[in-house]
Amino acid sequence: MKIGFIGLGNMGGPMARNLAKSHNVTGFDTLTKPENIPLAQSAAAAAKDADVVITMLPNGDILRSVAAEIHPAMKAAAIHLDCSTVDVESARAVATQAETHGLQAIDAPVSGGIGGATNGTLTFMAGGAKTAFETVQPLFDIMGQKAVHCGASGNGQAAKICNNMILGVTMIATCEAFVLADKLGLDRQAMFDVVSTSSGYSWTMNAYCPAPGIGPESPADNDYQPGFAAELMLKDLNLSQIAAKAADADTPMGQAAAALYKEFVENEGGAGKDFSAMLPRFERRNRG
């Protein structure tokens, strides 16, 4: 396939490089100029004549702006595959705009972080027409290990923010439990051995334990250098609450998690740390 790839940062760059091993990829980014990817002079130039245009962008406003630039330049029936994590409303608006230009659209945010992008092991959550999903399935197979079709346009974003709301809430609960265990005199390894094999089992405990030296290796063992940055968790939790408000859904735990990560990132040194650094955050605090 001929592919245009717009947004070549920490995630988009490795994804584009993996695709370039077997497809004709032309990239564009306003800031980053990765090696081994031919670059166009503009987003529209990267999109021209492409079978698929992939975008990996920071937020919904930028996605809308880029879509307005590239859709008129894309050839009829081409696919706009957006892998950004944005609000559901923006994803659906871009899909509608694509249709007016005779294009197909898929919103497919990813899970797996920079490591997954580099190693080609991402998970994609996709919304849009099933036929378009099937057309880009070979690209998902190169960039990731799994792609799930979640339904209509916007449902990929819905799946991502629901998943990450669970992740944020669960990480906070896991960190709180470790600190409570410490103050009750319960050894961390003993707690892990019990919880990881009983009803408290979770991904944040078993696969990504926030306590250094406990369980499989995680960012906690590297001074909480980001695997998934606290700022990105805050972004996703904020998106979940925007969606909850729009859908009139009661999400008190998601709302509380968003507030805690906001305080952590903006006022408690969490910026630049992994989202599991909530554990030392709770260690520093008393019940207030």
XYZ file of C-alpha atoms in Angstrom:
288
model
C 0.000 0.000 0.000
C 0.952 3.623 -0.414
C 0.668 5.173 3.055
C 0.785 8.742 4.295
C 1.727 8.988 7.977
C 1.119 12.284 9.774
C 2.465 12.659 13.302
C 5.887 11.058 13.726
C 6.508 11.535 17.435
C 7.266 8.975 20.140
C 4.452 6.706 18.980
C 3.973 7.586 15.322
C 7.657 7.421 14.422
C 8.177 3.764 15.388
C 4.821 2.784 13.884
C 5.755 4.408 10.573
C 9.179 2.732 10.572
C 7.594 -0.691 11.046
C 5.206 -0.063 8.157
C 8.022 1.202 5.927
C 9.656 -2.219 6.036
C 6.967 -3.561 3.698
C 4.980 -0.566 2.385
C 5.612 2.754 0.651
C 5.395 5.300 3.484
C 5.623 9.091 3.222
C 5.566 10.997 6.482
C 4.957 14.488 7.780
C 5.464 16.127 11.159
C 5.844 19.768 12.129
C 8.528 19.023 14.753
C 10.053 15.560 14.365
C 12.096 14.404 11.376
C 12.770 10.686 11.923
C 15.382 8.875 9.889
C 14.458 6.273 7.275
C 11.044 7.843 6.532
C 10.716 9.959 3.353
C 9.119 13.262 4.313
C 6.617 15.460 2.481
C 6.507 19.250 2.732
C 2.988 19.294 4.146
C 0.293 17.036 5.555
C -1.703 17.391 2.350
C 1.318 16.368 0.271
C 1.824 13.267 2.430
C -1.852 12.371 1.952
C -2.003 12.878 -1.803
C -2.461 9.633 -3.769
C -2.162 7.495 -0.601
C -4.339 4.425 -0.196
C -4.348 4.943 3.570
C -3.484 8.060 5.564
C -2.618 7.402 9.196
C -2.703 10.185 11.775
C -1.201 10.038 15.271
C -1.907 13.424 16.842
C -2.067 14.958 20.327
C -5.717 15.985 20.639
C -9.082 16.400 18.948
C -8.596 20.014 17.889
C -5.383 19.192 16.031
C -7.004 16.116 14.492
C -9.903 18.210 13.179
C -7.482 20.782 11.745
C -5.313 18.165 10.031
C -8.373 16.326 8.705
C -9.650 19.550 7.129
C -6.289 19.875 5.356
C -5.815 16.310 4.175
C -9.333 15.167 3.218
C -9.574 17.379 0.114
C -6.164 16.096 -1.003
C -6.922 12.386 -0.594
C -8.016 10.255 -3.517
C -11.561 8.897 -3.666
C -12.314 5.903 -1.422
C -8.985 6.194 0.414
C -9.029 5.476 4.144
C -8.218 7.923 6.924
C -6.959 5.723 9.774
C -6.668 7.831 12.909
C -4.665 6.249 15.734
C -4.739 9.292 18.024
C -6.470 9.209 21.395
C -9.065 11.993 21.249
C -12.592 12.746 22.378
C -15.385 10.661 20.867
C -17.106 13.733 19.404
C -14.001 14.716 17.405
C -13.559 11.169 16.095
C -17.146 11.076 14.871
C -16.959 14.564 13.378
C -13.834 13.649 11.407
C -15.488 10.449 10.169
C -18.510 12.419 8.966
C -16.254 14.930 7.230
C -14.370 12.074 5.538
C -17.621 10.709 4.152
C -18.478 14.066 2.592
C -15.208 13.825 0.625
C -15.930 10.291 -0.552
C -13.456 8.768 1.900
C -13.581 6.018 4.513
C -12.594 6.583 8.137
C -11.436 4.382 11.003
C -10.688 5.621 14.512
C -8.248 3.192 16.103
C -6.497 4.415 19.248
C -3.806 2.152 20.624
C -2.703 0.518 23.838
C 0.847 -0.598 24.474
C 2.917 2.571 24.804
C 6.235 3.416 23.172
C 7.540 -0.111 23.683
C 4.544 -1.557 21.861
C 4.949 0.934 19.021
C 8.632 0.076 18.669
C 8.178 -3.682 18.886
C 5.009 -3.866 16.796
C 2.932 -5.236 19.659
C 0.231 -2.579 20.006
C -3.459 -3.312 20.523
C -5.862 -1.333 18.334
C -9.473 -0.541 19.248
C -11.221 0.377 16.002
C -14.457 2.124 15.118
C -15.856 2.526 11.623
C -17.146 0.435 8.745
C -16.209 -3.240 8.911
C -15.093 -3.219 5.269
C -12.618 -0.403 5.927
C -11.408 -2.198 9.051
C -10.740 -5.337 7.019
C -8.836 -3.332 4.394
C -6.388 -1.944 6.968
C -6.137 -5.187 8.965
C -2.766 -6.046 7.335
C -1.409 -2.738 8.645
C -2.645 -3.525 12.158
C -0.870 -6.878 11.872
C 2.425 -5.076 11.196
C 2.057 -2.400 13.883
C 0.474 -4.545 16.565
C -0.489 -7.910 17.931
C -4.265 -7.405 18.090
C -6.991 -5.254 16.541
C -10.604 -5.342 17.702
C -13.461 -3.916 15.640
C -15.658 -2.138 18.192
C -18.476 -0.959 15.942
C -19.401 2.392 14.425
C -17.203 5.481 14.157
C -16.107 6.773 17.555
C -16.398 3.386 19.232
C -12.658 2.848 19.086
C -12.204 5.980 21.179
C -15.028 4.878 23.473
C -13.307 1.545 24.092
C -9.954 3.229 24.771
C -11.249 5.723 27.308
C -13.393 3.127 29.104
C -10.400 0.794 29.330
C -8.116 3.530 30.633
C -10.672 4.761 33.134
C -10.583 1.252 34.617
C -6.776 1.332 34.482
C -6.501 4.673 36.271
C -8.968 3.738 38.996
C -7.334 0.335 39.502
C -3.832 1.768 39.748
C -4.940 4.188 42.446
C -6.590 1.362 44.402
C -3.471 -0.801 44.040
C -1.207 1.983 45.318
C -3.544 2.746 48.212
C -3.568 -0.924 49.190
C 0.227 -1.160 49.278
C 0.475 1.883 51.538
C -2.246 0.550 53.823
C -0.436 -2.802 53.950
C 2.797 -1.016 54.897
C 1.112 0.811 57.758
C -0.536 -2.382 58.981
C 2.823 -4.158 59.041
C 2.053 -6.489 56.126
C 5.087 -7.391 54.016
C 4.721 -6.219 50.407
C 5.793 -9.545 48.943
C 3.285 -11.372 51.107
C 0.552 -9.005 50.000
C 1.490 -9.499 46.357
C 1.522 -13.279 46.754
C -1.990 -13.203 48.193
C -3.618 -10.534 46.015
C -2.076 -11.669 42.728
C -3.681 -15.089 43.129
C -6.996 -14.107 44.665
C -9.940 -11.801 44.113
C -7.788 -8.639 44.133
C -6.036 -9.814 40.954
C -5.587 -7.021 38.404
C -3.270 -5.982 35.595
C -1.899 -3.160 37.750
C -0.956 -5.659 40.465
C 0.121 -8.694 38.462
C 1.742 -7.230 35.337
C 2.636 -3.632 36.257
C 3.116 -3.664 40.006
C 3.754 -0.148 41.370
C 5.946 -1.444 44.233
C 9.677 -1.701 43.396
C 11.090 -5.196 43.549
C 7.699 -6.874 43.626
C 6.297 -8.921 40.736
C 7.532 -8.657 37.137
C 9.861 -5.795 36.258
C 7.957 -2.531 35.806
C 8.669 1.229 35.755
C 8.687 1.106 39.562
C 12.026 -0.711 39.247
C 13.439 2.177 37.182
C 12.606 5.104 39.467
C 9.181 5.357 37.804
C 10.526 6.448 34.442
C 7.467 6.459 32.195
C 6.165 3.416 30.461
C 2.838 5.251 30.460
C 3.234 8.802 31.710
C 0.999 10.230 34.413
C 0.182 13.124 32.064
C -1.204 10.678 29.511
C -3.298 8.965 32.141
C -4.672 12.358 33.147
C -5.484 13.085 29.502
C -7.401 9.826 29.140
C -9.258 10.252 32.421
C -10.267 13.756 31.376
C -11.540 12.345 28.073
C -13.550 9.764 29.990
C -15.219 12.496 32.008
C -15.975 14.595 28.928
C -17.646 11.526 27.438
C -19.448 10.720 30.691
C -20.874 14.221 30.851
C -22.013 14.093 27.234
C -23.632 10.674 27.761
C -25.096 11.550 31.189
C -23.225 8.618 32.762
C -22.517 8.562 36.493
C -18.788 7.756 36.915
C -17.778 8.838 40.440
C -14.669 6.657 40.575
C -13.500 7.916 37.188
C -14.164 11.463 38.320
C -12.201 10.932 41.539
C -9.299 9.341 39.658
C -9.164 12.288 37.245
C -9.041 14.723 40.172
C -6.265 12.765 41.920
C -4.113 12.532 38.782
C -4.672 16.246 38.097
C -3.371 17.117 41.556
C -0.501 14.646 41.167
C 0.627 15.949 37.757
C 0.119 19.660 38.339
C 1.070 20.110 41.994
C 2.826 17.039 43.377
C 5.731 16.307 41.047
C 3.975 13.692 38.963
C 4.803 15.285 35.612
C 7.431 13.200 33.850
C 6.785 10.150 36.015
C 5.019 6.906 35.252
C 1.375 6.760 36.266
C 2.298 4.083 38.829
C 4.301 6.712 40.752
C 1.055 7.260 42.617
C 2.536 4.775 45.127
C 5.267 7.085 46.494
C 2.710 9.876 46.316
C 0.491 8.019 48.781
C 3.532 7.025 50.877
C 4.257 10.698 51.484
C 0.770 11.416 52.760
C -1.245 10.736 55.882
C -4.991 10.398 56.170
C -6.283 13.949 56.034
